[in-house]
Amino acid sequence: MYPSIRILRLNRVRGPGRGHVRDVTPTEVLRGFQLMLLLLGRKRVPLSLAHRLTRLPRTMPERRPFVRLPTDVYPVNYGLCLKPDLIDFTFEGKLEALVEVTQATNQIVMNCADIDIITASFVPQGGEEINATGFNYQNEDEKVTLSFPSALQKGSGTLKVDFVGELNDKMKGFYRSKYTAATGESRYAAVTQFEATDARRAFPCWDEPAIKATFDIALIVPKDRVALSNMNVIDRKPYPEDENLVEMKFATTPIMSTYLVAFVIGEYDFVESQSSDGITVRVYTPIGKAEQGKFALEVATKTLPFYKDYFNVPYPLPKIDLIAIADFAAGESLETALLIDPKNSCSSSRQWVALVVGHELAHQWFGNLVTMEWWTHLWLNEGFASWIEYLCVDHCFPEYDIWTQFVSADYTRALELDALDSSHAIEVNVGHPSEVDEIFDAISYSKGASVIRMLHNYTGDEDFRKGMNAYLLKFQHKNASTEDLWDCLEQASGKPIAAVMSSWTKQMGFPIIEVEEEQVSDDRVLKISQKKFCASGPHSEDCPSWMVPVSICTSEDPKCTKLKVLLDRPETSITVSGVAPDQWVKVNPGTVGFYRIQYSTAMLERLLPGVRDLSLQPVDRLGLQNDLFSLSRAGMISTVEVLKLMEAFVNEPNYTVWSDLSCNLGVLSSLLSHTDFHEEIQEFIRDLFTPIGLELGWDCKPGEGHLDALLRSLVLGKLGKAGHKPTLEEARRRFRDHVEGKPVLPADLRSPVYLTVLKHGDSATLDTMLKLHKQADMQEEKNRIERVLGAISAPDLIQKVLSFALSEEVRPQDTVSVIGGVAGSSKQGRKAAWKFVKDNWEELYNRYQGGFLISRLIKLTVDGFAVDKMAAEVKSFFESHPAPSAERTVQQCCENINLNVAWLKRDADDISQYLLQRRGPPV
């Protein structure tokens, strides 16, 4: 399979106030300690990937037509030797590539960037060496043309190139990564990050995914360093010219694309195990932290056999290495990416690591064994891996109820973004590879995963696996397009897969399904229709339609689908037989179809008792609430109807349902901070969350598990933030004990306690929290504190937190979380954060060089405004301070601000009246 290094998930970051990991746009992602799956797993799109690499999609500027490499010479095997210098940050390289000349030519065109070629020659098989007479660099196209004095004849030969390059600090290509040694001194590792198109920065190559070859890699490195590559070491010997160096040779790789090549030179410990099918698995960690790699090791050893069985294709290599690269340029921390400390890591961190490992290992088959023919099809690799990581975690940890969490994390997130006018189709033709960064965002990842989940449900698991197996066997070690997968699934299932899927991937948006019902003797006749759903409300112009797989269940058996149809026209009628008049009918059981639903009033009233008595499945209780919330924001129903529904969740036991409810109440609370009845919505939140808070209590009880820990953290944080007095008092007591070390707070309680004491705290509280930040040894703890500092209320302390964000105490990539926390905590915080960003724009923009963190910063700072003039102010600021990579983010934010303004104007009075009336008359 195709080995390689892969960067840590780009598109995930923990949302404020949530206990679980929720997807965010790549632009909202922190990039950083990179999870590199050596040996297999590619890195995510360079949002750069850095994932999270990322820039937001936007209208493409005029470009010269992009031309792929000529096909008259192609590589069969790369013999590559690299000698990095970890002091001067340079490297020397020797390439001996076995190539095939398909037609006579006197030049060879390859990809090459930031590399100086010293000499180049060609040796035809059995012939004389021909020295190149010129190297013509086309820097803008990242190509070099090697010219020869006579034509290279058709047939095999060896291309020899000696070259030098720089170990850059840009986190792409062959680059240096800073870490702190046990002695406290700063040192550097040399690591690679090649996806999408940065192998060319490490060696001249044919850097296109469809030009596959095998690789024989050798590294000349200091003898006291660990050196890793895709394959196992087959030889290690002293380097004759320097006794402090050794030369390490690695086994020949399978045939693979250049972006999957990986190597790392640094100082690491490791833990090792074997999977049940005999694959050696290692997790490499910073020196002294090997124990913290054990959880990722456990996940990986369970995952490999699961995928082997699921795809019915074995993992083809003898080993797999996972390694967390400490990287200071930007990103999530080592601990949150791969390392788990049993005492100090919270439950959501464990879940996050499990999903990351599941995602990356899936690419060993889907992406590495079979690779997309061109970057246009990258969405399918990432969407598929973003879906199957949940299947894998569900297999390894069924107690996580992970599929319900998928709906809250990926599915509703994608629906939210895709309802905006500034959305885009999943599948966008890519010409120049640089467009990859601009096109791939949460639509590509989360909507991609959601429509693949819908496809799996529509096809059926057995036929889906059969089609997947046929696809992997047909295209193994080759390249394929999206249509090739649809063909294999169509043959396996006999269903019109290509026609159905193209309606979801080639056009933006999704439908709202309107449902009405009529009882006809013992049958229920449903009239269902579809139209495009828009966040700004119904649009009357001609709109696209979709081929919509529609499932239906009834209260007789809420877990069982009673009927399935494919809605391939604007409207149709369906008869559900054997439904008594007192039974309810539910469309989209499992919340699998990628659409919103609007029921008739009578149907909705029949469904609501199923929320209160829990007869509806958890994922359907969540979906019903989320749909109604979205309809209220679009002005299609009154927000008061949603508040009434939310009160029916008072008996709710499910963590993910509470999490989604909490998230939507957070949106509403932020909206109502622009009114004079913000305290009333806090009272509503306290009333709703108090019963579950009392039931859970503060301390873990015997027999509780992962989801109880997540729920307790969520509920206590919500009550504390809303000013629930008993919660506040207990949080202050436990915080005092924690600071004094008697006893220390469990990891799962730290976020809610920190948030609560800060929200209602003074300068002494803030000083204590900053001291805890300084003393924290784990990056996870530092990040946990940084995310909640913005909760402080006093204007002078808000300014202190904002100044702290730009101080040396905060890693540059984490500054954004601190400023975002201020903006998300209150109306005053939002105003202060926006002013701070404007006042410090030049420094912030230069710091992030137009990368994905700029987009994330903009979104976190301005998305919550609900004041008429703010959209114009934001638009005007970015017209005079252009941030090209964040153009789509700015559009989305302005659209959201206008939607908030309209929502408030439409519903504020009704909401105010409802909240006042539910308190009853004053006593």
Short mmCIF file of N, CA, C and O in Angstrom, two decimals, residues 341-347 698 709 712-714 716-717 731 734-735 738-739 743-758 769 772 776-788:
data_model
loop_
_atom_site.label_atom_id
_atom_site.label_comp_id
_atom_site.label_asym_id
_atom_site.label_seq_id
_atom_site.Cartn_x
_atom_site.Cartn_y
_atom_site.Cartn_z
N ASP A 341 -2.38 10.95 27.96
CA ASP A 341 -1.88 10.78 29.31
C ASP A 341 -3.08 10.36 30.17
O ASP A 341 -4.03 11.12 30.33
N PRO A 342 -3.08 9.14 30.71
CA PRO A 342 -4.26 8.65 31.42
C PRO A 342 -4.73 9.59 32.53
O PRO A 342 -5.92 9.69 32.81
N LYS A 343 -3.82 10.30 33.18
CA LYS A 343 -4.22 11.17 34.29
C LYS A 343 -4.72 12.54 33.81
O LYS A 343 -5.54 13.17 34.45
N ASN A 344 -4.17 13.03 32.71
CA ASN A 344 -4.42 14.42 32.34
C ASN A 344 -5.14 14.63 31.01
O ASN A 344 -5.39 15.76 30.62
N SER A 345 -5.47 13.55 30.31
CA SER A 345 -6.19 13.69 29.05
C SER A 345 -7.68 13.44 29.28
O SER A 345 -8.05 12.49 29.97
N CYS A 346 -8.51 14.28 28.69
CA CYS A 346 -9.96 14.12 28.90
C CYS A 346 -10.53 13.12 27.89
O CYS A 346 -9.88 12.74 26.92
N SER A 347 -11.79 12.73 28.13
CA SER A 347 -12.42 11.70 27.30
C SER A 347 -12.51 12.12 25.83
O SER A 347 -12.35 11.30 24.93
N TRP A 698 -21.49 15.86 40.42
CA TRP A 698 -20.14 16.29 40.05
C TRP A 698 -19.16 15.14 39.89
O TRP A 698 -18.15 15.26 39.21
N ALA A 709 -19.03 10.85 31.10
CA ALA A 709 -17.99 11.86 31.38
C ALA A 709 -18.17 13.07 30.46
O ALA A 709 -18.06 14.23 30.89
N ARG A 712 -21.39 15.03 31.60
CA ARG A 712 -21.19 15.80 32.84
C ARG A 712 -20.42 17.08 32.53
O ARG A 712 -20.79 18.18 32.98
N SER A 713 -19.38 16.98 31.74
CA SER A 713 -18.57 18.14 31.38
C SER A 713 -19.42 19.18 30.64
O SER A 713 -19.36 20.37 30.93
N LEU A 714 -20.23 18.71 29.71
CA LEU A 714 -21.07 19.61 28.92
C LEU A 714 -22.09 20.34 29.81
O LEU A 714 -22.24 21.56 29.76
N LEU A 716 -22.34 20.70 33.21
CA LEU A 716 -21.82 21.60 34.24
C LEU A 716 -21.28 22.89 33.63
O LEU A 716 -21.46 23.98 34.19
N GLY A 717 -20.65 22.78 32.46
CA GLY A 717 -20.16 23.98 31.78
C GLY A 717 -21.29 24.90 31.37
O GLY A 717 -21.21 26.13 31.50
N ALA A 731 -18.13 24.97 41.72
CA ALA A 731 -16.98 25.13 40.82
C ALA A 731 -15.89 25.94 41.51
O ALA A 731 -14.70 25.61 41.43
N ARG A 734 -14.14 23.74 44.17
CA ARG A 734 -13.25 22.72 43.58
C ARG A 734 -12.04 23.38 42.92
O ARG A 734 -10.95 22.81 42.89
N PHE A 735 -12.24 24.57 42.38
CA PHE A 735 -11.13 25.28 41.74
C PHE A 735 -10.07 25.65 42.79
O PHE A 735 -8.87 25.48 42.58
N HIS A 738 -8.19 22.64 43.66
CA HIS A 738 -7.33 22.26 42.54
C HIS A 738 -6.03 23.08 42.54
O HIS A 738 -4.93 22.54 42.38
N VAL A 739 -6.19 24.38 42.75
CA VAL A 739 -5.03 25.27 42.74
C VAL A 739 -4.08 24.92 43.88
O VAL A 739 -2.86 24.98 43.75
N PRO A 743 -8.09 18.08 46.23
CA PRO A 743 -7.41 17.24 45.25
C PRO A 743 -7.38 17.95 43.90
O PRO A 743 -8.11 18.93 43.71
N VAL A 744 -6.58 17.44 42.98
CA VAL A 744 -6.52 18.01 41.62
C VAL A 744 -7.79 17.61 40.87
O VAL A 744 -8.30 16.51 41.04
N LEU A 745 -8.31 18.52 40.06
CA LEU A 745 -9.53 18.24 39.29
C LEU A 745 -9.28 17.14 38.26
O LEU A 745 -8.25 17.16 37.57
N PRO A 746 -10.22 16.20 38.12
CA PRO A 746 -10.11 15.23 37.02
C PRO A 746 -10.12 15.99 35.69
O PRO A 746 -10.75 17.05 35.56
N ALA A 747 -9.45 15.43 34.68
CA ALA A 747 -9.31 16.12 33.39
C ALA A 747 -10.67 16.50 32.80
O ALA A 747 -10.82 17.58 32.21
N ASP A 748 -11.68 15.63 32.96
CA ASP A 748 -12.98 15.89 32.34
C ASP A 748 -13.73 17.05 33.00
O ASP A 748 -14.67 17.59 32.43
N LEU A 749 -13.35 17.43 34.21
CA LEU A 749 -14.04 18.55 34.88
C LEU A 749 -13.31 19.89 34.70
O LEU A 749 -13.83 20.94 35.07
N ARG A 750 -12.11 19.85 34.16
CA ARG A 750 -11.32 21.08 34.13
C ARG A 750 -11.95 22.16 33.26
O ARG A 750 -12.10 23.30 33.69
N SER A 751 -12.33 21.81 32.03
CA SER A 751 -12.91 22.85 31.15
C SER A 751 -14.13 23.50 31.76
O SER A 751 -14.22 24.73 31.81
N PRO A 752 -15.15 22.71 32.24
CA PRO A 752 -16.33 23.38 32.79
C PRO A 752 -16.02 24.22 34.04
O PRO A 752 -16.60 25.30 34.21
N VAL A 753 -15.11 23.75 34.90
CA VAL A 753 -14.77 24.52 36.11
C VAL A 753 -14.02 25.80 35.74
O VAL A 753 -14.35 26.89 36.21
N TYR A 754 -13.03 25.68 34.86
CA TYR A 754 -12.27 26.86 34.44
C TYR A 754 -13.22 27.90 33.82
O TYR A 754 -13.14 29.10 34.11
N LEU A 755 -14.10 27.41 32.94
CA LEU A 755 -15.04 28.32 32.25
C LEU A 755 -15.93 29.04 33.26
O LEU A 755 -16.12 30.26 33.20
N THR A 756 -16.46 28.28 34.22
CA THR A 756 -17.41 28.84 35.19
C THR A 756 -16.75 29.89 36.08
O THR A 756 -17.29 30.99 36.27
N VAL A 757 -15.58 29.56 36.63
CA VAL A 757 -14.96 30.53 37.55
C VAL A 757 -14.48 31.78 36.81
O VAL A 757 -14.51 32.89 37.36
N LEU A 758 -14.10 31.63 35.57
CA LEU A 758 -13.66 32.81 34.79
C LEU A 758 -14.85 33.69 34.41
O LEU A 758 -14.79 34.91 34.52
N MET A 769 -5.45 31.71 36.74
CA MET A 769 -5.57 30.88 35.53
C MET A 769 -4.32 31.04 34.65
O MET A 769 -3.82 30.07 34.08
N LEU A 772 -1.63 28.96 36.14
CA LEU A 772 -1.81 27.54 35.81
C LEU A 772 -1.32 27.26 34.38
O LEU A 772 -0.74 26.21 34.09
N ALA A 776 1.67 24.63 33.27
CA ALA A 776 1.20 23.39 32.63
C ALA A 776 2.31 22.74 31.82
O ALA A 776 2.98 23.39 31.02
N ASP A 777 2.47 21.44 32.02
CA ASP A 777 3.49 20.68 31.30
C ASP A 777 2.92 20.17 29.97
O ASP A 777 3.60 20.11 28.96
N MET A 778 1.63 19.80 29.99
CA MET A 778 1.01 19.23 28.79
C MET A 778 0.41 20.32 27.92
O MET A 778 -0.28 21.20 28.41
N GLN A 779 0.62 20.17 26.62
CA GLN A 779 0.03 21.14 25.69
C GLN A 779 -1.50 21.08 25.74
O GLN A 779 -2.18 22.08 25.58
N GLU A 780 -2.04 19.89 25.99
CA GLU A 780 -3.50 19.76 26.07
C GLU A 780 -4.06 20.68 27.15
O GLU A 780 -5.09 21.32 26.99
N GLU A 781 -3.37 20.76 28.30
CA GLU A 781 -3.83 21.61 29.40
C GLU A 781 -3.69 23.09 29.03
O GLU A 781 -4.58 23.90 29.31
N LYS A 782 -2.59 23.45 28.39
CA LYS A 782 -2.43 24.85 27.96
C LYS A 782 -3.57 25.25 27.01
O LYS A 782 -4.18 26.30 27.14
N ASN A 783 -3.85 24.36 26.03
CA ASN A 783 -4.92 24.66 25.07
C ASN A 783 -6.28 24.76 25.75
O ASN A 783 -7.12 25.59 25.40
N ARG A 784 -6.50 23.89 26.75
CA ARG A 784 -7.77 23.88 27.48
C ARG A 784 -7.98 25.24 28.15
O ARG A 784 -9.07 25.81 28.12
N ILE A 785 -6.93 25.77 28.76
CA ILE A 785 -7.02 27.08 29.44
C ILE A 785 -7.19 28.20 28.42
O ILE A 785 -8.02 29.10 28.58
N GLU A 786 -6.42 28.14 27.33
CA GLU A 786 -6.50 29.19 26.30
C GLU A 786 -7.89 29.33 25.72
O GLU A 786 -8.37 30.44 25.45
N ARG A 787 -8.60 28.18 25.58
CA ARG A 787 -9.92 28.23 24.96
C ARG A 787 -10.96 28.91 25.84
O ARG A 787 -11.98 29.37 25.34
N VAL A 788 -10.75 28.96 27.16
CA VAL A 788 -11.78 29.52 28.05
C VAL A 788 -11.42 30.88 28.64
O VAL A 788 -12.25 31.52 29.27
#
